[in-house]
Amino acid sequence: MKTSLSVLFCLIVCCYSYAQNYTSLANGSWTTASNWSNSSGFGAATPSLTGTHNSGTAIVNHNLNVTGNYVLGSATLQINAGKTVTISGDLTVNGGGTINVSGVLQIDGNVTLNSNLNILPGGQVIVRGNATVVSSTYLNVGTNVAPPAYADLIVYQNLISVTSGDITINRNGRVAVFGNVTASGGGTLFTVNNGGQVYVNGNINFTGGGSNIVNNNTTSPYGLYVNGTTTNSGGGSNTTSNQANSATLQSTNPSFFSWVQNASSITLPIQLLYFIGKNENTVIDLEWATASELNFDHFEIEHSSNGLNFTTLDTKSGFGENTHETHAYHYSHAFHVQGINYYRLKSVDMDGQFEYSDVIAMEADAPLEVSTFPNPAHDYIIVKTNFVSNASDRISLTNSNGTEVLRVSVSAAETKIELSESLPRGIYYVQYKGTAMTKTTRVIIE
């Protein structure tokens, strides 16, 4: 008996002594050692991303970025209020693991829950891919305390239950699924408790039998809104009748409708406050500002002379991977075309995903110009106009004897002419002849 107790005592001591506890110290990359404090005194400098953090707790008090996938072992991840963890790949919670979210958890890939994800009041989880709950009551949104604050879950693709993975939305929980909610294998319990609010843009489709879709909201607003159809097939299945669609959502629950509308735009890596242009003499000044930048890398400023075909003028780096402060940007475009100029912003996040801003149009009244450079030239000559060329416009190259040695069509506002190595060096004349204007420029080819 003493031997058994001794062995049990040793096992308990070993279990606790090998718990690895971490607390974040600074914003930045998850894998930067200086961003973490390991209070255990042993083990890795940062919490494992590969499923080997199997005991203890990682407490997030800062904004941290995970590049690639994150697999949580049987430890606990705690994201505190006002802090953001961004995962560029997939998130998997292994058996015994727990994630408690009071801040923001953003996953650019898919989520697989083999254990607990608890979204607490004030917390928000954003899943760009699918979210899959594998058996048991592993997805819990909110608590039974009256809001505010709310606990939010936004899934941009599908919410999936397999082998009886249960989903519970409590009193202060809000959920928006922009794909479908599906369950296979039977025995799934999808529960919206009184006060909880759920919007499904697609369909709910449960198969396998024995599943329950329960909405405990008994009065309008109903709290469960399905834009498509609800199917719960198989023996022993039950679906409560108090559901509504998006039209009812808009008319009876405007505050939740507004939240769903806002949630549908969260995919942008930035929140753009404004994008405007100003005509300053011969220069068009572009100004814009962001209210937040999440997992954000840079802007590409794009220009078009016809509103259809855009080219990149320049890039502007973001102010940080995760910032919730207002930041202003500026770009001056001196070589615009005469007439209407079209501009847009391409916002690119750390993973190469991007979104476009609205297009703005600016009218320039500058005089028509044709410029030729470089001069002297070696391998090529560029002819650039500040107006839209006509399909019949031509550029010719003539030598000092008046002999035309080259002629090209004008394909864009900037035409590059490659010079043959066999072309004699000397003085030449570049003539732009078009419907809008004709101009001849003397150049030296060396």
Short mmCIF file of C-alpha atoms in Angstrom, two decimals:
data_model
loop_
_atom_site.label_atom_id
_atom_site.label_comp_id
_atom_site.label_asym_id
_atom_site.label_seq_id
_atom_site.Cartn_x
_atom_site.Cartn_y
_atom_site.Cartn_z
CA MET A 1 0.00 0.00 0.00
CA LYS A 2 2.83 2.38 0.90
CA THR A 3 4.54 1.54 -2.36
CA SER A 4 1.39 2.32 -4.35
CA LEU A 5 0.94 5.66 -2.58
CA SER A 6 4.57 6.53 -3.17
CA VAL A 7 4.27 5.79 -6.87
CA LEU A 8 1.07 7.86 -7.10
CA PHE A 9 2.73 10.74 -5.24
CA CYS A 10 5.71 10.65 -7.58
CA LEU A 11 3.44 10.68 -10.62
CA ILE A 12 1.54 13.72 -9.30
CA VAL A 13 4.75 15.57 -8.46
CA CYS A 14 6.22 14.80 -11.88
CA CYS A 15 3.05 15.89 -13.64
CA TYR A 16 2.99 19.27 -11.92
CA SER A 17 6.74 19.80 -12.09
CA TYR A 18 6.70 19.38 -15.86
CA ALA A 19 3.92 21.90 -16.46
CA GLN A 20 5.23 24.59 -18.80
CA ASN A 21 3.80 28.04 -18.09
CA TYR A 22 4.37 31.03 -20.34
CA THR A 23 3.41 34.72 -20.24
CA SER A 24 3.84 37.05 -23.21
CA LEU A 25 6.13 40.08 -22.78
CA ALA A 26 5.86 42.01 -26.07
CA ASN A 27 4.06 42.32 -29.38
CA GLY A 28 5.40 40.50 -32.42
CA SER A 29 6.14 37.00 -33.60
CA TRP A 30 5.06 34.01 -31.50
CA THR A 31 8.40 32.30 -32.07
CA THR A 32 10.58 35.21 -30.86
CA ALA A 33 12.04 34.15 -27.51
CA SER A 34 12.17 37.70 -26.12
CA ASN A 35 8.39 37.97 -26.52
CA TRP A 36 7.82 35.30 -23.85
CA SER A 37 8.63 34.54 -20.23
CA ASN A 38 8.90 30.83 -19.38
CA SER A 39 8.20 30.75 -15.65
CA SER A 40 8.71 26.98 -15.53
CA GLY A 41 12.48 27.30 -15.64
CA PHE A 42 12.85 24.55 -18.25
CA GLY A 43 11.62 23.57 -21.68
CA ALA A 44 11.37 25.65 -24.85
CA ALA A 45 11.65 29.43 -24.76
CA THR A 46 8.30 29.81 -26.54
CA PRO A 47 5.09 27.76 -26.42
CA SER A 48 5.21 24.93 -28.94
CA LEU A 49 3.26 25.29 -32.18
CA THR A 50 3.48 21.59 -33.04
CA GLY A 51 1.31 19.98 -30.33
CA THR A 52 4.01 19.27 -27.72
CA HIS A 53 2.80 21.88 -25.21
CA ASN A 54 0.87 19.33 -23.17
CA SER A 55 0.64 20.89 -19.72
CA GLY A 56 0.58 24.33 -18.17
CA THR A 57 -0.76 27.60 -19.57
CA ALA A 58 0.29 30.17 -22.17
CA ILE A 59 -1.08 33.59 -21.21
CA VAL A 60 -1.27 36.18 -24.00
CA ASN A 61 -1.09 39.80 -22.85
CA HIS A 62 0.15 41.18 -26.19
CA ASN A 63 -0.55 41.03 -29.93
CA LEU A 64 1.18 37.97 -31.40
CA ASN A 65 1.43 36.46 -34.87
CA VAL A 66 1.78 32.79 -35.74
CA THR A 67 3.19 32.13 -39.20
CA GLY A 68 1.86 28.81 -40.46
CA ASN A 69 -0.13 26.24 -38.48
CA TYR A 70 -0.66 26.04 -34.72
CA VAL A 71 -1.38 22.74 -32.95
CA LEU A 72 -2.18 23.09 -29.24
CA GLY A 73 -1.47 20.02 -27.13
CA SER A 74 -3.26 19.34 -23.85
CA ALA A 75 -2.21 22.69 -22.36
CA THR A 76 -4.29 25.88 -22.00
CA LEU A 77 -4.06 29.01 -24.16
CA GLN A 78 -5.50 32.15 -22.61
CA ILE A 79 -5.94 35.27 -24.77
CA ASN A 80 -6.69 38.24 -22.55
CA ALA A 81 -8.97 41.19 -23.31
CA GLY A 82 -7.76 43.69 -25.88
CA LYS A 83 -5.07 41.38 -27.27
CA THR A 84 -4.95 39.60 -30.63
CA VAL A 85 -3.44 36.32 -31.80
CA THR A 86 -3.33 35.95 -35.59
CA ILE A 87 -2.64 32.53 -37.13
CA SER A 88 -1.80 32.56 -40.84
CA GLY A 89 -2.46 28.81 -41.25
CA ASP A 90 -4.70 26.23 -39.54
CA LEU A 91 -5.50 25.82 -35.84
CA THR A 92 -5.90 22.39 -34.23
CA VAL A 93 -6.77 21.85 -30.57
CA ASN A 94 -5.75 18.36 -29.50
CA GLY A 95 -7.48 16.28 -26.82
CA GLY A 96 -7.16 17.82 -23.37
CA GLY A 97 -6.32 21.27 -24.67
CA THR A 98 -8.33 24.41 -23.94
CA ILE A 99 -8.43 27.85 -25.52
CA ASN A 100 -10.10 30.67 -23.59
CA VAL A 101 -10.60 33.83 -25.66
CA SER A 102 -11.32 37.18 -24.03
CA GLY A 103 -9.46 39.09 -26.75
CA VAL A 104 -9.29 38.32 -30.49
CA LEU A 105 -8.25 35.07 -32.15
CA GLN A 106 -8.03 35.24 -35.95
CA ILE A 107 -7.34 32.11 -38.01
CA ASP A 108 -6.72 32.56 -41.72
CA GLY A 109 -7.07 28.82 -42.40
CA ASN A 110 -9.27 26.10 -40.89
CA VAL A 111 -10.00 25.20 -37.26
CA THR A 112 -10.32 21.66 -35.89
CA LEU A 113 -11.51 21.22 -32.31
CA ASN A 114 -10.72 17.94 -30.58
CA SER A 115 -11.08 19.78 -27.30
CA ASN A 116 -12.41 23.03 -25.86
CA LEU A 117 -12.70 26.46 -27.45
CA ASN A 118 -14.42 28.87 -25.06
CA ILE A 119 -15.26 32.34 -26.37
CA LEU A 120 -15.86 34.59 -23.37
CA PRO A 121 -17.67 37.97 -23.16
CA GLY A 122 -15.55 40.57 -24.95
CA GLY A 123 -13.82 37.85 -26.98
CA GLN A 124 -13.95 37.38 -30.73
CA VAL A 125 -12.89 34.44 -32.89
CA ILE A 126 -12.63 34.94 -36.66
CA VAL A 127 -12.20 31.89 -38.91
CA ARG A 128 -11.56 32.54 -42.59
CA GLY A 129 -11.86 28.83 -43.48
CA ASN A 130 -13.97 26.01 -42.00
CA ALA A 131 -14.48 25.33 -38.30
CA THR A 132 -14.90 21.63 -37.38
CA VAL A 133 -16.03 20.34 -33.98
CA VAL A 134 -15.03 16.71 -33.40
CA SER A 135 -17.26 15.04 -30.76
CA SER A 136 -18.37 16.33 -27.35
CA THR A 137 -19.22 19.90 -26.24
CA TYR A 138 -16.07 21.53 -27.54
CA LEU A 139 -17.39 24.81 -28.96
CA ASN A 140 -18.93 27.20 -26.44
CA VAL A 141 -19.78 30.78 -27.36
CA GLY A 142 -20.53 33.16 -24.49
CA THR A 143 -21.89 32.73 -20.99
CA ASN A 144 -25.33 33.12 -19.43
CA VAL A 145 -24.61 36.67 -18.21
CA ALA A 146 -26.66 39.46 -19.82
CA PRO A 147 -24.77 41.44 -22.49
CA PRO A 148 -22.91 43.59 -23.13
CA ALA A 149 -20.16 42.46 -23.45
CA TYR A 150 -20.73 39.92 -26.24
CA ALA A 151 -18.81 36.81 -27.21
CA ASP A 152 -18.46 36.64 -31.00
CA LEU A 153 -17.75 33.86 -33.48
CA ILE A 154 -17.44 34.61 -37.21
CA VAL A 155 -16.90 31.75 -39.66
CA TYR A 156 -16.51 32.70 -43.31
CA GLN A 157 -16.91 29.22 -44.72
CA ASN A 158 -18.64 26.27 -42.99
CA LEU A 159 -19.26 25.25 -39.39
CA ILE A 160 -19.01 21.44 -39.30
CA SER A 161 -19.86 18.88 -36.62
CA VAL A 162 -18.54 15.32 -36.89
CA THR A 163 -19.16 12.38 -34.51
CA SER A 164 -21.53 14.29 -32.25
CA GLY A 165 -19.54 17.51 -31.96
CA ASP A 166 -21.82 19.81 -29.94
CA ILE A 167 -22.12 23.57 -30.39
CA THR A 168 -23.56 25.87 -27.71
CA ILE A 169 -24.36 29.58 -28.03
CA ASN A 170 -25.22 31.18 -24.71
CA ARG A 171 -26.99 34.37 -23.65
CA ASN A 172 -24.28 36.86 -24.66
CA GLY A 173 -23.08 34.84 -27.66
CA ARG A 174 -23.26 36.06 -31.26
CA VAL A 175 -22.43 33.81 -34.22
CA ALA A 176 -22.30 34.50 -37.96
CA VAL A 177 -21.63 31.63 -40.38
CA PHE A 178 -21.37 32.76 -44.00
CA GLY A 179 -21.35 29.21 -45.36
CA ASN A 180 -23.36 26.20 -44.11
CA VAL A 181 -23.75 24.46 -40.76
CA THR A 182 -23.50 20.69 -41.25
CA ALA A 183 -23.37 17.57 -39.07
CA SER A 184 -22.76 13.96 -40.00
CA GLY A 185 -22.83 10.79 -37.94
CA GLY A 186 -25.81 11.79 -35.81
CA GLY A 187 -26.16 12.72 -32.18
CA THR A 188 -25.19 16.39 -32.57
CA LEU A 189 -26.64 18.99 -30.22
CA PHE A 190 -26.80 22.51 -31.68
CA THR A 191 -28.15 24.77 -28.94
CA VAL A 192 -28.99 28.47 -28.97
CA ASN A 193 -29.82 29.41 -25.40
CA ASN A 194 -32.17 32.26 -24.50
CA GLY A 195 -30.53 35.53 -25.57
CA GLY A 196 -28.07 33.87 -27.93
CA GLN A 197 -28.04 35.06 -31.55
CA VAL A 198 -27.02 33.05 -34.63
CA TYR A 199 -27.05 33.91 -38.35
CA VAL A 200 -26.42 31.24 -41.01
CA ASN A 201 -26.09 32.62 -44.52
CA GLY A 202 -26.40 29.17 -46.12
CA ASN A 203 -28.18 26.02 -44.94
CA ILE A 204 -28.30 23.88 -41.82
CA ASN A 205 -28.06 20.23 -42.84
CA PHE A 206 -27.80 17.49 -40.16
CA THR A 207 -27.75 13.80 -41.12
CA GLY A 208 -27.36 10.52 -39.26
CA GLY A 209 -30.26 10.76 -36.84
CA GLY A 210 -30.51 11.60 -33.18
CA SER A 211 -29.46 15.23 -33.62
CA ASN A 212 -31.17 18.21 -32.00
CA ILE A 213 -31.39 21.79 -33.26
CA VAL A 214 -32.67 23.68 -30.25
CA ASN A 215 -33.49 27.39 -30.08
CA ASN A 216 -34.37 28.37 -26.53
CA ASN A 217 -35.38 31.90 -27.55
CA THR A 218 -39.16 31.80 -27.15
CA THR A 219 -40.13 35.32 -28.23
CA SER A 220 -39.26 37.65 -31.10
CA PRO A 221 -36.47 38.37 -31.91
CA TYR A 222 -36.05 34.64 -32.31
CA GLY A 223 -32.24 34.55 -32.26
CA LEU A 224 -31.77 31.81 -34.90
CA TYR A 225 -31.81 33.12 -38.47
CA VAL A 226 -31.18 30.80 -41.42
CA ASN A 227 -31.03 32.37 -44.87
CA GLY A 228 -31.31 28.97 -46.59
CA THR A 229 -33.04 25.78 -45.49
CA THR A 230 -32.90 23.68 -42.32
CA THR A 231 -32.76 19.88 -42.62
CA ASN A 232 -32.38 17.45 -39.72
CA SER A 233 -32.84 13.92 -41.05
CA GLY A 234 -32.72 10.51 -39.40
CA GLY A 235 -34.61 8.83 -36.60
CA GLY A 236 -34.80 10.53 -33.23
CA SER A 237 -33.97 13.98 -34.61
CA ASN A 238 -35.64 17.12 -33.27
CA THR A 239 -35.76 20.70 -34.54
CA THR A 240 -37.54 23.53 -32.75
CA SER A 241 -39.76 25.60 -35.02
CA ASN A 242 -38.88 29.09 -33.85
CA GLN A 243 -36.52 30.11 -36.64
CA ALA A 244 -36.47 33.09 -38.97
CA ASN A 245 -34.68 34.27 -42.11
CA SER A 246 -32.59 37.30 -43.01
CA ALA A 247 -35.64 39.44 -43.82
CA THR A 248 -37.06 38.82 -40.34
CA LEU A 249 -33.62 39.47 -38.87
CA GLN A 250 -33.50 42.91 -40.47
CA SER A 251 -37.02 43.89 -39.43
CA THR A 252 -37.11 42.50 -35.87
CA ASN A 253 -33.51 42.50 -34.66
CA PRO A 254 -31.76 45.54 -36.20
CA SER A 255 -28.84 45.58 -33.76
CA PHE A 256 -27.88 41.98 -34.58
CA PHE A 257 -28.50 42.64 -38.29
CA SER A 258 -26.03 45.54 -38.13
CA TRP A 259 -23.46 43.31 -36.40
CA VAL A 260 -23.84 40.65 -39.11
CA GLN A 261 -23.39 43.28 -41.82
CA ASN A 262 -20.21 44.55 -40.18
CA ALA A 263 -18.95 41.00 -39.70
CA SER A 264 -19.25 40.33 -43.42
CA SER A 265 -16.48 42.90 -44.10
CA ILE A 266 -13.97 41.77 -41.46
CA THR A 267 -12.03 39.80 -44.07
CA LEU A 268 -10.23 42.96 -45.08
CA PRO A 269 -6.69 43.04 -43.66
CA ILE A 270 -7.27 46.74 -42.96
CA GLN A 271 -10.19 48.94 -41.96
CA LEU A 272 -10.05 51.84 -44.41
CA LEU A 273 -11.40 55.12 -43.05
CA TYR A 274 -11.18 57.10 -46.29
CA PHE A 275 -9.48 57.22 -49.70
CA ILE A 276 -9.55 60.59 -51.48
CA GLY A 277 -7.72 62.49 -54.21
CA LYS A 278 -6.79 66.16 -54.56
CA ASN A 279 -5.76 67.97 -57.73
CA GLU A 280 -2.77 70.10 -56.75
CA ASN A 281 -1.62 72.02 -59.85
CA THR A 282 0.04 69.39 -62.05
CA VAL A 283 0.11 66.70 -59.33
CA ILE A 284 -2.69 64.45 -58.09
CA ASP A 285 -2.33 63.83 -54.35
CA LEU A 286 -3.86 60.65 -52.94
CA GLU A 287 -4.64 60.44 -49.22
CA TRP A 288 -6.03 57.58 -47.15
CA ALA A 289 -6.11 56.36 -43.57
CA THR A 290 -6.69 53.13 -41.67
CA ALA A 291 -8.40 52.57 -38.33
CA SER A 292 -6.81 49.13 -37.88
CA GLU A 293 -4.30 46.87 -39.61
CA LEU A 294 -4.41 43.13 -38.86
CA ASN A 295 -1.88 40.72 -40.32
CA PHE A 296 -1.20 43.51 -42.81
CA ASP A 297 1.86 44.00 -45.01
CA HIS A 298 1.50 46.76 -47.60
CA PHE A 299 -0.59 48.85 -49.99
CA GLU A 300 -0.16 48.89 -53.76
CA ILE A 301 -1.31 52.13 -55.40
CA GLU A 302 -2.82 51.35 -58.79
CA HIS A 303 -3.67 53.69 -61.69
CA SER A 304 -5.73 53.41 -64.84
CA SER A 305 -6.47 55.77 -67.70
CA ASN A 306 -9.65 53.94 -68.71
CA GLY A 307 -11.00 52.54 -65.42
CA LEU A 308 -10.47 48.95 -66.58
CA ASN A 309 -6.76 48.20 -66.92
CA PHE A 310 -4.74 49.10 -63.82
CA THR A 311 -0.98 49.25 -63.31
CA THR A 312 0.93 49.56 -60.03
CA LEU A 313 2.47 52.97 -59.39
CA ASP A 314 4.15 52.30 -56.06
CA THR A 315 3.87 50.43 -52.75
CA LYS A 316 3.49 51.71 -49.18
CA SER A 317 4.42 49.51 -46.22
CA GLY A 318 1.94 49.15 -43.38
CA PHE A 319 2.59 50.43 -39.87
CA GLY A 320 2.61 47.00 -38.26
CA GLU A 321 1.22 43.50 -38.35
CA ASN A 322 -1.43 44.31 -35.74
CA THR A 323 -2.38 47.87 -34.91
CA HIS A 324 -5.68 49.42 -33.84
CA GLU A 325 -4.49 53.03 -34.14
CA THR A 326 -5.29 55.49 -36.92
CA HIS A 327 -2.54 55.79 -39.55
CA ALA A 328 -2.50 58.18 -42.51
CA TYR A 329 -0.88 57.61 -45.91
CA HIS A 330 -0.03 59.88 -48.85
CA TYR A 331 1.09 59.46 -52.45
CA SER A 332 1.68 62.07 -55.17
CA HIS A 333 1.21 61.13 -58.81
CA ALA A 334 3.02 63.58 -61.08
CA PHE A 335 2.92 61.63 -64.35
CA HIS A 336 -0.83 61.26 -64.68
CA VAL A 337 -2.74 61.45 -67.92
CA GLN A 338 -4.69 64.40 -69.18
CA GLY A 339 -8.41 63.88 -68.57
CA ILE A 340 -9.83 61.28 -66.17
CA ASN A 341 -7.43 59.28 -63.97
CA TYR A 342 -8.63 56.28 -61.98
CA TYR A 343 -7.02 55.09 -58.74
CA ARG A 344 -7.53 52.21 -56.33
CA LEU A 345 -5.68 50.65 -53.38
CA LYS A 346 -4.72 47.01 -53.18
CA SER A 347 -4.27 46.03 -49.51
CA VAL A 348 -2.11 42.92 -49.13
CA ASP A 349 -1.78 40.91 -45.91
CA MET A 350 1.16 38.84 -44.67
CA ASP A 351 -0.07 35.73 -46.48
CA GLY A 352 -0.48 37.36 -49.88
CA GLN A 353 -4.26 37.64 -49.64
CA PHE A 354 -5.56 40.99 -50.83
CA GLU A 355 -8.59 43.24 -51.19
CA TYR A 356 -9.26 46.27 -53.39
CA SER A 357 -10.63 49.61 -52.29
CA ASP A 358 -13.29 51.46 -54.21
CA VAL A 359 -12.04 53.23 -57.35
CA ILE A 360 -11.82 57.03 -57.25
CA ALA A 361 -11.70 59.20 -60.39
CA MET A 362 -9.71 62.42 -60.67
CA GLU A 363 -9.77 64.83 -63.61
CA ALA A 364 -6.50 66.45 -64.65
CA ASP A 365 -6.47 69.58 -66.84
CA ALA A 366 -2.73 69.59 -67.53
CA PRO A 367 -1.63 70.45 -71.10
CA LEU A 368 -0.92 67.55 -73.43
CA GLU A 369 2.63 66.30 -73.15
CA VAL A 370 4.88 63.74 -74.83
CA SER A 371 8.19 62.99 -73.12
CA THR A 372 11.07 60.91 -74.46
CA PHE A 373 13.81 59.41 -72.26
CA PRO A 374 16.54 58.51 -71.51
CA ASN A 375 18.58 60.96 -73.54
CA PRO A 376 21.27 59.96 -74.42
CA ALA A 377 19.87 56.47 -74.98
CA HIS A 378 21.65 53.13 -75.19
CA ASP A 379 19.47 50.01 -75.39
CA TYR A 380 15.99 51.50 -75.43
CA ILE A 381 13.89 54.65 -75.62
CA ILE A 382 10.67 55.28 -73.68
CA VAL A 383 7.97 57.56 -75.06
CA LYS A 384 5.42 58.61 -72.48
CA THR A 385 2.19 60.59 -72.87
CA ASN A 386 -0.07 62.20 -70.31
CA PHE A 387 -3.18 61.48 -72.38
CA VAL A 388 -4.95 58.43 -73.75
CA SER A 389 -3.51 57.50 -77.13
CA ASN A 390 -5.62 56.60 -80.14
CA ALA A 391 -5.23 53.22 -81.82
CA SER A 392 -3.93 54.95 -84.95
CA ASP A 393 -1.16 56.86 -83.13
CA ARG A 394 2.40 56.00 -84.22
CA ILE A 395 5.98 56.58 -83.08
CA SER A 396 8.78 56.76 -85.63
CA LEU A 397 12.56 56.95 -85.33
CA THR A 398 14.39 58.89 -88.07
CA ASN A 399 18.14 59.33 -88.56
CA SER A 400 19.89 62.61 -89.30
CA ASN A 401 19.51 61.99 -93.05
CA GLY A 402 15.72 61.92 -92.71
CA THR A 403 15.45 58.16 -93.23
CA GLU A 404 12.88 56.39 -91.07
CA VAL A 405 14.58 53.42 -89.42
CA LEU A 406 11.81 52.26 -87.10
CA ARG A 407 8.05 52.65 -86.59
CA VAL A 408 5.87 51.26 -83.79
CA SER A 409 2.25 51.46 -82.72
CA VAL A 410 1.35 53.12 -79.43
CA SER A 411 -0.03 50.49 -77.07
CA ALA A 412 -0.14 52.39 -73.78
CA ALA A 413 0.63 55.69 -72.11
CA GLU A 414 4.23 54.48 -71.90
CA THR A 415 5.83 52.81 -74.93
CA LYS A 416 9.26 51.19 -74.71
CA ILE A 417 11.25 50.95 -77.94
CA GLU A 418 14.09 48.42 -77.98
CA LEU A 419 17.14 49.58 -79.97
CA SER A 420 19.00 47.08 -82.13
CA GLU A 421 22.74 46.68 -81.56
CA SER A 422 23.21 47.11 -85.31
CA LEU A 423 21.69 50.59 -85.24
CA PRO A 424 24.48 53.13 -85.89
CA ARG A 425 25.22 55.49 -83.05
CA GLY A 426 24.41 59.16 -83.61
CA ILE A 427 21.66 61.76 -83.67
CA TYR A 428 18.06 60.65 -84.26
CA TYR A 429 14.59 62.16 -84.14
CA VAL A 430 11.70 60.53 -82.30
CA GLN A 431 8.34 61.63 -83.66
CA TYR A 432 5.04 60.98 -81.93
CA LYS A 433 2.22 61.43 -84.44
CA GLY A 434 -1.30 61.09 -83.12
CA THR A 435 -4.82 62.43 -83.31
CA ALA A 436 -4.32 64.58 -80.20
CA MET A 437 -0.90 66.03 -81.02
CA THR A 438 2.36 65.60 -82.92
CA LYS A 439 5.77 66.15 -81.35
CA THR A 440 9.35 65.52 -82.49
CA THR A 441 12.25 65.15 -80.03
CA ARG A 442 15.98 65.06 -80.84
CA VAL A 443 17.82 62.20 -79.10
CA ILE A 444 21.36 60.88 -79.09
CA ILE A 445 21.88 57.13 -79.33
CA GLU A 446 25.24 56.05 -77.95
#
